[in-house]
Coordinates of C-alpha atoms in Angstrom, one line a residue:
Chain A
M1 CA 125.9 -27.8 25.1
A2 CA 124.8 -26.1 28.3
L3 CA 124.1 -22.6 27.2
R4 CA 121.7 -20.5 25.2
F5 CA 122.8 -17.5 23.2
E6 CA 120.0 -15.2 22.0
V7 CA 120.8 -12.0 20.2
L8 CA 118.5 -9.2 21.3
G9 CA 119.8 -6.3 19.3
R10 CA 122.4 -5.4 16.7
F11 CA 124.2 -2.5 15.1
N12 CA 126.1 -3.7 12.1
R13 CA 128.6 -6.2 13.6
A14 CA 128.0 -5.3 17.2
R15 CA 125.4 -7.4 19.1
A16 CA 123.8 -7.4 22.5
A17 CA 122.6 -10.8 23.7
Q18 CA 121.4 -12.9 26.5
L19 CA 123.8 -15.7 27.3
T20 CA 122.1 -18.2 29.5
L21 CA 124.5 -20.4 31.5
P22 CA 123.7 -23.1 34.1
H23 CA 124.3 -20.7 37.0
F24 CA 123.2 -17.4 35.6
A25 CA 121.6 -15.6 32.6
C26 CA 124.1 -13.0 31.5
Q27 CA 123.8 -10.0 29.2
T28 CA 126.5 -9.4 26.7
P29 CA 128.8 -7.6 25.9
L30 CA 130.1 -8.4 29.3
F31 CA 133.3 -8.0 31.3
M32 CA 134.6 -10.8 33.6
P33 CA 136.7 -9.8 36.6
V34 CA 139.6 -12.2 37.2
G35 CA 139.4 -14.1 40.5
T36 CA 142.7 -15.8 40.3
Q37 CA 142.7 -17.8 43.5
G38 CA 138.9 -18.2 43.9
T39 CA 138.5 -14.6 45.0
I40 CA 138.6 -11.1 43.5
K41 CA 141.3 -9.3 45.5
G42 CA 139.7 -6.7 47.7
L43 CA 136.0 -7.6 47.2
T44 CA 133.5 -10.1 48.7
T45 CA 131.1 -12.0 46.6
D46 CA 128.3 -9.9 48.1
Q47 CA 129.9 -6.8 46.8
L48 CA 130.4 -8.4 43.4
E49 CA 126.7 -9.2 43.2
E50 CA 125.9 -5.7 44.4
I51 CA 127.9 -4.1 41.5
G52 CA 126.3 -6.4 38.9
C53 CA 129.1 -8.9 38.2
Q54 CA 127.7 -11.8 36.1
I55 CA 130.7 -14.1 35.5
I56 CA 134.0 -14.4 37.3
L57 CA 137.1 -16.0 35.8
G58 CA 139.1 -18.5 37.9
N59 CA 142.6 -19.6 37.1
T60 CA 142.9 -23.4 36.8
Y61 CA 146.7 -23.3 37.3
H62 CA 146.5 -21.4 40.6
L63 CA 143.5 -23.4 41.9
A64 CA 145.1 -26.7 40.9
L65 CA 148.1 -25.8 43.0
R66 CA 146.1 -24.4 45.9
P67 CA 143.8 -25.8 47.2
T68 CA 143.8 -28.5 44.4
S69 CA 140.9 -29.4 42.1
E70 CA 140.2 -32.6 44.1
L71 CA 139.5 -30.7 47.2
I72 CA 137.3 -28.2 45.4
D73 CA 135.4 -31.1 43.9
E74 CA 135.0 -32.8 47.3
L75 CA 133.6 -29.6 48.7
G76 CA 131.0 -29.3 46.0
G77 CA 132.7 -27.3 43.3
L78 CA 134.1 -23.8 43.0
H79 CA 130.7 -22.1 43.2
K80 CA 130.1 -23.5 46.6
F81 CA 133.8 -23.1 47.7
M82 CA 133.9 -19.4 47.0
N83 CA 130.2 -18.8 47.7
W84 CA 129.5 -17.3 44.3
P85 CA 126.0 -18.1 43.0
R86 CA 126.4 -16.7 39.5
A87 CA 128.5 -17.9 36.6
L88 CA 132.1 -19.0 36.5
L89 CA 134.6 -19.5 33.8
T90 CA 137.9 -21.3 34.1
D91 CA 140.8 -21.0 31.7
S92 CA 142.9 -24.1 30.8
G93 CA 146.0 -23.3 32.8
G94 CA 148.1 -23.1 29.7
F95 CA 148.7 -19.3 29.7
Q96 CA 149.9 -19.2 33.3
M97 CA 152.3 -22.0 32.7
V98 CA 153.9 -20.3 29.8
S99 CA 153.8 -16.8 31.3
L100 CA 154.8 -17.7 34.8
L101 CA 157.3 -20.5 34.5
H102 CA 160.6 -20.2 32.8
L103 CA 161.3 -23.7 32.0
A104 CA 158.0 -24.7 30.5
D105 CA 158.5 -27.0 27.5
I106 CA 155.7 -27.6 25.0
T107 CA 155.5 -30.9 23.2
E108 CA 152.7 -32.8 21.5
K109 CA 151.8 -34.5 24.7
G110 CA 151.3 -31.3 26.6
V111 CA 153.1 -28.7 28.6
T112 CA 156.0 -29.9 30.8
F113 CA 157.0 -27.6 33.5
Q114 CA 158.6 -27.5 36.9
S115 CA 156.2 -27.5 39.8
P116 CA 156.6 -24.2 41.7
V117 CA 155.8 -26.1 44.9
D118 CA 158.6 -28.7 44.8
G119 CA 160.5 -28.3 41.5
K120 CA 159.2 -31.7 40.4
P121 CA 158.7 -32.1 36.6
M122 CA 154.9 -32.0 35.8
L123 CA 153.0 -32.4 32.7
L124 CA 149.7 -30.6 31.8
T125 CA 148.0 -32.4 29.0
P126 CA 144.7 -31.4 27.3
E127 CA 143.1 -34.4 29.1
E128 CA 144.5 -33.3 32.5
S129 CA 143.4 -29.7 32.0
I130 CA 139.8 -30.8 31.2
Q131 CA 139.7 -33.2 34.2
I132 CA 140.8 -30.4 36.5
Q133 CA 138.3 -28.1 35.0
N134 CA 135.6 -30.7 35.3
R135 CA 136.3 -31.0 39.0
I136 CA 136.3 -27.2 39.5
G137 CA 132.8 -27.1 37.9
A138 CA 132.7 -23.8 36.1
D139 CA 129.9 -23.0 33.6
I140 CA 132.4 -22.3 30.9
I141 CA 135.8 -24.2 30.5
M142 CA 138.5 -23.5 28.1
A143 CA 140.4 -25.9 25.8
L144 CA 144.1 -26.2 26.4
D145 CA 145.7 -24.3 23.5
D146 CA 149.3 -23.9 22.4
V147 CA 149.7 -20.3 23.3
V148 CA 152.2 -18.2 21.4
R149 CA 152.7 -14.5 21.9
T150 CA 152.0 -12.4 18.8
T151 CA 155.3 -10.7 19.2
I152 CA 156.9 -14.0 18.0
T153 CA 157.3 -14.7 14.3
G154 CA 158.2 -17.8 12.3
P155 CA 157.1 -21.4 12.1
R156 CA 156.3 -21.7 15.8
I157 CA 153.1 -19.9 15.2
E158 CA 151.9 -22.3 12.6
E159 CA 153.0 -25.3 14.7
A160 CA 151.0 -23.9 17.6
M161 CA 147.9 -23.3 15.6
Y162 CA 147.7 -26.8 14.3
R163 CA 148.5 -28.3 17.7
T164 CA 145.7 -26.2 19.2
L165 CA 143.3 -27.9 16.8
R166 CA 144.7 -31.4 17.6
W167 CA 144.5 -30.6 21.3
V168 CA 140.9 -29.4 21.1
D169 CA 139.9 -32.9 19.9
R170 CA 141.6 -34.4 22.9
C171 CA 139.8 -31.8 25.1
I172 CA 136.4 -32.7 23.6
A173 CA 137.1 -36.4 24.2
A174 CA 138.2 -35.9 27.8
H175 CA 135.2 -33.7 28.7
K176 CA 133.0 -35.6 31.1
R177 CA 130.3 -33.0 31.8
P178 CA 129.2 -31.4 28.5
H179 CA 125.6 -31.0 29.8
E180 CA 126.8 -28.8 32.7
Q181 CA 129.9 -27.2 31.4
N182 CA 130.5 -25.5 28.1
L183 CA 133.9 -26.1 26.4
F184 CA 135.1 -23.2 24.4
G185 CA 137.8 -23.5 21.7
I186 CA 140.4 -20.9 21.3
V187 CA 141.5 -19.4 17.9
Q188 CA 145.2 -19.1 17.6
G189 CA 147.4 -18.3 14.6
G190 CA 149.3 -15.2 15.6
L191 CA 148.9 -12.2 13.4
D192 CA 148.8 -14.3 10.2
P193 CA 145.3 -14.1 8.6
V194 CA 145.8 -17.4 6.8
L195 CA 146.6 -19.3 9.9
R196 CA 143.8 -17.6 11.8
D197 CA 141.4 -18.6 9.1
I198 CA 142.4 -22.2 9.2
C199 CA 142.1 -22.3 12.9
V200 CA 138.6 -20.7 12.9
R201 CA 137.4 -23.1 10.3
G202 CA 138.8 -26.1 12.2
L203 CA 137.1 -25.0 15.5
V204 CA 133.8 -24.2 13.8
D205 CA 133.8 -27.7 12.3
R206 CA 133.9 -29.1 15.9
N207 CA 130.7 -27.3 16.7
L208 CA 131.6 -26.0 20.1
P209 CA 129.2 -24.0 22.4
G210 CA 131.4 -20.9 22.1
Y211 CA 134.8 -19.6 20.8
A212 CA 137.6 -17.5 22.2
I213 CA 140.1 -15.4 20.3
G214 CA 143.4 -16.0 22.0
G215 CA 147.0 -15.1 21.6
L216 CA 146.3 -11.3 21.8
A217 CA 146.7 -8.8 24.7
G218 CA 150.4 -9.6 24.8
G219 CA 152.2 -6.5 23.5
E220 CA 151.3 -6.6 19.8
D221 CA 150.6 -3.2 18.2
K222 CA 147.0 -2.0 18.3
D223 CA 146.6 -2.0 14.5
S224 CA 147.4 -5.7 14.3
F225 CA 145.3 -6.4 17.3
W226 CA 142.0 -5.0 16.0
R227 CA 142.5 -6.6 12.6
V228 CA 142.8 -10.1 14.1
V229 CA 139.7 -9.5 16.2
A230 CA 137.8 -8.2 13.1
Q231 CA 138.8 -11.2 11.0
C232 CA 137.8 -13.7 13.6
T233 CA 134.5 -12.1 14.5
A234 CA 133.6 -12.0 10.8
A235 CA 134.3 -15.7 10.4
L236 CA 133.0 -17.1 13.7
P237 CA 129.3 -18.2 13.8
E238 CA 126.7 -15.6 14.5
D239 CA 124.8 -17.6 17.0
K240 CA 127.6 -18.4 19.4
P241 CA 129.4 -16.2 22.0
R242 CA 132.8 -14.8 21.1
Y243 CA 135.3 -14.2 23.9
V244 CA 138.4 -12.0 23.4
M245 CA 140.8 -13.3 26.1
G246 CA 142.9 -10.9 28.2
V247 CA 141.2 -7.7 26.9
G248 CA 141.4 -5.2 28.4
Y249 CA 141.3 -1.5 28.5
P250 CA 137.9 0.2 28.3
L251 CA 138.8 1.5 24.8
D252 CA 139.7 -1.9 23.6
I253 CA 136.4 -3.4 24.8
V254 CA 134.4 -0.7 23.0
V255 CA 136.2 -1.3 19.8
C256 CA 136.0 -5.1 20.0
S257 CA 132.3 -4.9 20.8
A258 CA 131.8 -2.7 17.7
L259 CA 133.5 -5.5 15.7
G260 CA 131.2 -8.2 17.1
A261 CA 132.8 -9.6 20.2
D262 CA 130.8 -10.5 23.3
M263 CA 133.0 -11.4 26.3
Y264 CA 136.1 -10.0 27.9
D265 CA 138.4 -10.6 30.9
C266 CA 141.4 -8.7 32.2
V267 CA 143.3 -8.2 35.4
Y268 CA 143.9 -4.5 34.5
P269 CA 141.1 -2.9 36.5
T270 CA 141.9 -4.6 39.8
R271 CA 145.7 -4.6 39.3
T272 CA 145.8 -0.9 38.4
A273 CA 143.6 -0.2 41.5
R274 CA 146.3 -1.6 43.7
F275 CA 148.7 0.9 42.3
G276 CA 146.4 3.8 43.0
T277 CA 144.9 4.3 39.6
A278 CA 141.2 4.8 39.0
L279 CA 139.3 4.3 35.8
V280 CA 137.3 7.3 34.7
P281 CA 135.5 8.4 31.5
E282 CA 138.5 10.7 30.6
G283 CA 140.9 7.8 30.9
V284 CA 142.7 7.3 34.2
L285 CA 143.0 9.2 37.5
K286 CA 146.2 8.7 39.5
L287 CA 145.1 9.1 43.1
K288 CA 148.8 9.0 44.3
H289 CA 149.5 12.4 42.7
N290 CA 149.9 15.4 45.0
A291 CA 147.2 17.2 43.1
M292 CA 144.7 14.9 44.9
V293 CA 145.8 15.9 48.4
N294 CA 143.0 18.4 49.0
D295 CA 140.7 17.6 46.1
T296 CA 137.2 17.1 47.6
R297 CA 135.5 15.9 44.5
P298 CA 134.6 12.2 44.1
I299 CA 136.8 10.1 41.8
D300 CA 134.1 10.3 39.1
P301 CA 131.1 12.6 39.6
T302 CA 129.1 10.7 37.0
C303 CA 129.7 7.3 38.7
A304 CA 127.0 5.9 41.0
C305 CA 129.2 3.4 42.9
M306 CA 129.5 3.3 46.7
V307 CA 133.0 4.7 46.5
C308 CA 132.1 7.7 44.4
K309 CA 129.0 8.4 46.4
N310 CA 130.9 8.4 49.7
Y311 CA 134.5 9.4 49.2
T312 CA 136.6 12.3 48.1
R313 CA 139.8 12.1 46.1
A314 CA 141.6 13.6 49.1
Y315 CA 140.6 10.7 51.3
I316 CA 141.4 8.0 48.8
H317 CA 144.8 9.8 48.2
C318 CA 145.7 9.4 51.9
L319 CA 144.9 5.7 51.7
V320 CA 146.5 4.6 48.4
T321 CA 149.7 2.5 48.6
K322 CA 149.7 2.9 52.4
D323 CA 146.5 1.1 53.5
A324 CA 144.7 -1.9 52.1
M325 CA 141.5 0.0 52.2
G326 CA 142.8 2.2 49.4
S327 CA 143.2 -0.8 47.1
Q328 CA 139.8 -2.2 48.2
L329 CA 137.9 1.0 47.4
L330 CA 139.7 1.6 44.1
S331 CA 139.2 -2.1 43.1
Y332 CA 135.5 -1.7 43.9
H333 CA 135.2 1.5 41.8
N334 CA 137.2 0.2 38.9
L335 CA 135.2 -3.0 38.6
Y336 CA 131.9 -1.0 38.9
Y337 CA 133.2 1.1 36.1
M338 CA 133.9 -1.9 33.9
L339 CA 130.6 -3.5 34.6
Q340 CA 128.8 -0.3 34.0
L341 CA 130.6 0.0 30.7
S342 CA 129.3 -3.6 29.9
R343 CA 125.8 -2.6 30.8
N344 CA 126.0 0.5 28.7
L345 CA 127.3 -1.4 25.7
H346 CA 124.4 -3.9 26.0
S347 CA 121.6 -1.3 26.5
S348 CA 122.9 1.1 23.9
I349 CA 122.9 -1.7 21.3
V350 CA 119.4 -3.0 22.4
E351 CA 118.0 0.5 22.4
G352 CA 119.3 1.4 19.0
R353 CA 121.8 4.1 20.1
F354 CA 125.1 2.3 19.9
P355 CA 126.9 4.8 17.5
E356 CA 125.9 7.7 19.8
F357 CA 127.2 5.8 22.8
V358 CA 130.5 5.2 21.0
C359 CA 130.9 8.8 20.0
D360 CA 130.1 10.0 23.5
F361 CA 132.6 7.6 24.9
L362 CA 135.3 8.7 22.5
Q363 CA 134.6 12.4 23.0
K364 CA 135.0 12.1 26.8
M365 CA 138.3 10.1 26.4
F366 CA 139.7 12.3 23.6
P367 CA 138.2 15.8 24.2
K368 CA 140.8 17.3 21.8
G369 CA 139.6 15.0 19.0
D370 CA 142.9 13.0 18.9
V371 CA 141.3 9.6 18.6
P372 CA 144.1 7.1 17.7
E373 CA 144.2 6.0 14.1
W374 CA 143.7 2.4 15.0
V375 CA 140.4 3.2 16.6
C376 CA 139.3 5.2 13.5
N377 CA 140.3 2.3 11.2
A378 CA 138.5 -0.2 13.4
M379 CA 135.3 1.9 13.6
D380 CA 135.4 2.3 9.8
V381 CA 135.3 -1.5 9.4
A382 CA 132.7 -1.7 12.1
G383 CA 130.6 0.8 10.1
I384 CA 130.4 3.4 12.9
D385 CA 130.7 7.0 12.0
I386 CA 132.9 8.7 14.6
S387 CA 133.8 11.8 12.5
S388 CA 132.1 14.0 15.1
C389 CA 134.8 13.0 17.6
C390 CA 137.8 13.3 15.4
S391 CA 139.6 16.5 14.8
S392 CA 141.4 15.3 11.7
Chain B
M1 CA 125.6 12.8 74.2
K2 CA 123.7 11.1 77.0
F3 CA 124.8 8.3 79.3
A4 CA 122.7 6.6 81.8
V5 CA 123.4 3.6 84.1
K6 CA 120.6 1.2 83.9
A7 CA 121.6 -1.6 86.2
L8 CA 124.3 -2.3 88.8
S9 CA 125.7 -5.6 90.0
S10 CA 126.4 -6.3 93.6
G11 CA 130.0 -5.2 92.9
K12 CA 131.1 -2.3 90.7
A13 CA 129.9 -3.5 87.3
R14 CA 127.2 -1.6 85.6
A15 CA 125.2 -1.8 82.5
G16 CA 124.3 1.4 80.8
V17 CA 123.2 3.1 77.6
V18 CA 124.8 5.8 75.5
H19 CA 122.9 8.1 73.2
L20 CA 125.0 9.8 70.5
G21 CA 123.6 12.4 68.1
S22 CA 124.8 10.7 65.0
C23 CA 123.7 7.2 65.9
P24 CA 120.0 6.5 65.3
S25 CA 119.8 3.9 68.1
P26 CA 121.2 4.0 71.6
I27 CA 124.2 1.8 72.3
E28 CA 124.3 -0.5 75.3
T29 CA 127.4 -0.6 77.6
P30 CA 129.8 -2.2 78.3
C31 CA 130.5 -2.0 74.6
L32 CA 133.4 -2.6 72.3
L33 CA 134.7 0.2 70.1
L34 CA 136.0 -1.0 66.7
S35 CA 139.5 0.1 66.1
T36 CA 140.1 1.9 62.8
R37 CA 142.8 3.0 60.5
K38 CA 142.1 6.4 59.0
G39 CA 138.5 6.2 60.1
L40 CA 137.6 2.8 58.6
P41 CA 137.9 -0.6 60.3
I42 CA 140.8 -2.4 58.6
F43 CA 139.5 -4.3 55.5
I44 CA 135.9 -3.5 56.2
S45 CA 134.4 -0.9 53.9
P46 CA 131.1 0.8 55.0
D47 CA 128.9 -1.5 52.9
L48 CA 130.4 -4.5 54.6
L49 CA 130.3 -2.8 58.1
S50 CA 126.6 -2.6 57.9
S51 CA 126.4 -6.4 58.0
L52 CA 127.8 -6.5 61.5
P53 CA 125.3 -6.5 64.4
S54 CA 123.8 -3.1 64.9
P55 CA 123.8 -0.9 67.0
D56 CA 126.6 -2.8 68.7
S57 CA 129.1 -2.2 65.9
N58 CA 128.2 1.4 65.6
L59 CA 131.0 2.9 67.8
L60 CA 134.4 3.3 66.3
Q61 CA 137.6 4.5 67.8
F62 CA 140.1 6.5 65.8
S63 CA 143.3 8.4 66.2
P64 CA 143.5 11.9 64.7
L65 CA 147.2 11.2 64.2
H66 CA 146.4 8.8 61.4
F67 CA 145.8 11.8 59.3
S68 CA 149.1 13.5 60.0
E69 CA 150.0 13.2 56.4
G70 CA 146.7 14.4 55.1
P71 CA 144.0 15.4 54.4
S72 CA 144.7 18.6 56.2
P73 CA 142.3 19.9 59.0
K74 CA 141.2 22.5 56.5
T75 CA 140.3 19.9 53.9
I76 CA 138.6 17.7 56.4
S77 CA 136.5 20.7 57.6
S78 CA 135.5 21.5 54.0
I79 CA 134.4 17.9 53.5
G80 CA 132.3 18.3 56.7
G81 CA 134.2 16.3 59.3
L82 CA 135.2 12.7 59.8
H83 CA 131.8 11.2 59.5
Q84 CA 131.3 12.7 56.1
M85 CA 134.8 12.0 55.0
V86 CA 134.6 8.2 55.6
G87 CA 130.9 7.9 54.7
L88 CA 129.8 6.7 58.1
H89 CA 127.1 9.2 59.0
E90 CA 125.2 7.1 61.4
Y91 CA 128.1 5.9 63.4
G92 CA 129.8 7.2 66.6
F93 CA 133.4 8.1 66.6
A94 CA 135.6 8.4 69.7
A95 CA 138.9 10.1 69.2
V96 CA 142.0 9.2 71.2
A97 CA 145.5 10.4 70.3
R98 CA 147.1 7.0 70.6
D99 CA 146.1 3.6 69.3
S100 CA 147.7 0.4 70.4
I101 CA 149.3 -0.5 67.1
Q102 CA 150.6 2.4 65.0
C103 CA 150.5 5.6 67.0
L104 CA 152.3 4.7 70.2
P105 CA 153.2 7.3 72.9
E106 CA 156.9 8.0 73.0
C107 CA 157.2 9.3 76.6
G108 CA 161.0 9.8 76.2
S109 CA 160.4 12.5 73.6
T110 CA 157.4 14.1 75.1
N111 CA 158.2 17.5 76.6
K112 CA 156.4 20.4 78.2
T113 CA 155.1 21.7 74.8
G114 CA 153.5 18.5 73.6
A115 CA 153.1 14.7 73.5
S116 CA 155.3 12.6 71.2
F117 CA 154.1 9.6 69.2
E118 CA 155.8 7.0 67.1
T119 CA 153.7 6.9 63.9
P120 CA 154.1 5.3 60.4
C121 CA 155.1 8.8 59.3
G122 CA 157.9 9.0 61.8
R123 CA 158.0 10.6 65.2
R124 CA 155.5 13.4 65.8
L125 CA 155.3 15.9 68.5
I126 CA 151.7 17.2 68.9
K127 CA 150.9 20.3 70.9
P128 CA 147.4 20.8 72.5
V129 CA 146.6 23.5 70.0
E130 CA 147.4 21.3 67.0
Y131 CA 145.5 18.4 68.6
M132 CA 142.4 20.6 69.1
E133 CA 142.7 21.9 65.5
M134 CA 142.4 18.3 64.4
I135 CA 139.5 17.5 66.8
T136 CA 137.7 20.7 65.7
S137 CA 137.9 19.8 62.0
M138 CA 137.0 16.1 62.5
K139 CA 134.1 16.6 64.9
P140 CA 134.1 13.2 66.6
N141 CA 131.2 12.4 69.0
L142 CA 133.6 11.7 71.9
W143 CA 137.2 12.7 72.3
A144 CA 140.0 12.3 74.9
T145 CA 142.2 15.3 75.7
L146 CA 145.9 15.1 74.9
A147 CA 147.7 13.3 77.7
D148 CA 151.3 12.7 78.7
E149 CA 151.1 8.9 78.7
V150 CA 153.9 7.0 80.5
P151 CA 154.3 3.3 81.1
A152 CA 153.7 1.7 84.5
W153 CA 157.4 1.4 85.2
A154 CA 158.1 5.2 84.9
N155 CA 159.9 6.5 87.9
N156 CA 158.0 8.7 90.5
K157 CA 159.4 12.0 89.1
R158 CA 158.4 11.2 85.6
N159 CA 155.0 10.0 86.7
K160 CA 154.4 13.2 88.6
T161 CA 155.4 15.3 85.6
S162 CA 153.1 13.3 83.4
V163 CA 150.1 14.0 85.7
D164 CA 151.0 17.8 85.9
R165 CA 151.2 18.0 82.1
T166 CA 148.1 16.0 81.5
V167 CA 146.1 18.3 83.8
K168 CA 147.6 21.4 82.1
W169 CA 146.8 20.1 78.6
L170 CA 143.3 19.1 79.8
D171 CA 142.6 22.8 80.5
E172 CA 144.2 23.9 77.2
C173 CA 142.1 21.4 75.3
I174 CA 138.9 22.3 77.1
A175 CA 139.6 26.0 76.4
R176 CA 139.7 25.2 72.7
S177 CA 136.8 22.8 72.7
P178 CA 134.6 23.2 69.6

């Protein structure tokens, strides 16, 4: 174990904590920007530090292809390679292989797929995934899991869940740097509470430094989504971090934090920036719209970021989709927004005003009081009274 | 703006210094103007720009034609000018109608009423009055007047026409100078 997790404040299931990793002491709840190829598109590491980024996620699959984990290792690890002094997390490579490659075939050995470089058949095993991640050197590494989308039904989900448990043992055995890198297990089981429960128990038995809730953020309905998160957070150990993979929208993060999750990652803020969409308290602002042509207000008057302090919507409008600077500035703002949301979640829990923060957040996003039912149900379970924000 | 020659070589070369109102420090010449796209150096946002050597990196060149599709001169004026719009208050901007990459003079389409340019938004004919409207709203520290630019291989007649037009437009621009 190479981390310390200290809860500093609570409100019912929600918790604010200090997560001390080898490269950085982080505050949770936290959002991790996704730096696929060893970089966050459009931002330098200086800018990421400036806006308060604590951990970045790197994709093992992409890094193993380019520039290869061996080269990264030779050059002193990913921190040095990308000049990022704070914390890093790598995923196992499993998700990309399944989501990006058509002819991926999953067997007990591992995932066989066609290399996108030369079409050669390749095999990613739990052992190989951990070896690659050992070479990359991130503070947190993920076990290779058998990922199945929640939109699938049938025996495949059960098969994947049990295989995930068998693979985690192989990952643990293959892990050569447990004192420098924390191996997280991933809870699978689809939308089936029985399977999820078996998986949670199995992973908890292995006494890992932290746990992730996987297999979500793939198109399932919101009502199913929150219920799986709620079940898992209730069953996972109190004193270890909980990471909901691939989540997500600001609203999702607020709900999951209320239910007791600590860590999140998503490409949404940066990807949507490249399409000209800014994240704001009211939801989103589409800078491409003609309505922005002469709008001299900042993107978000309540935001303290470099972009909102210096630029008008009119100027950003003339950049978006035509000039790279538009994507850069919007990515900067969107990440600042997500990181500020993380800071607000942490401080509101520590300072004993989490329910007020949640209500304020929902009121801004749903000024007419039309908070979605799934959010109301989730907040009910989380024990947070949001009746003041709901019209019904 | 103030310019002074500080030293001369035995030939024609000279070292000088430029003082611009918006720049806190004087800039030594010869100096390189950073080229920009819509007022910002490509890929370099203001917070990164400040890590380049200063004051040497404080002079930027821009083309008003980059804003042909907006924001309008009226909106730019209401924001307070180019410096405000791009958040570079302590930098110097030099306006030239053409850049070497995306706003190229199209001398075949230029006529007596205005200069033509090939831009990412298509071909544009800019008249001196329109050009000066842009300059007035953007408020650059330095600006070149609208010229009829022709390549070195233009014939004598075309060359003479370009000089006549350029001088005429020079007077029209000066007359509308902010």
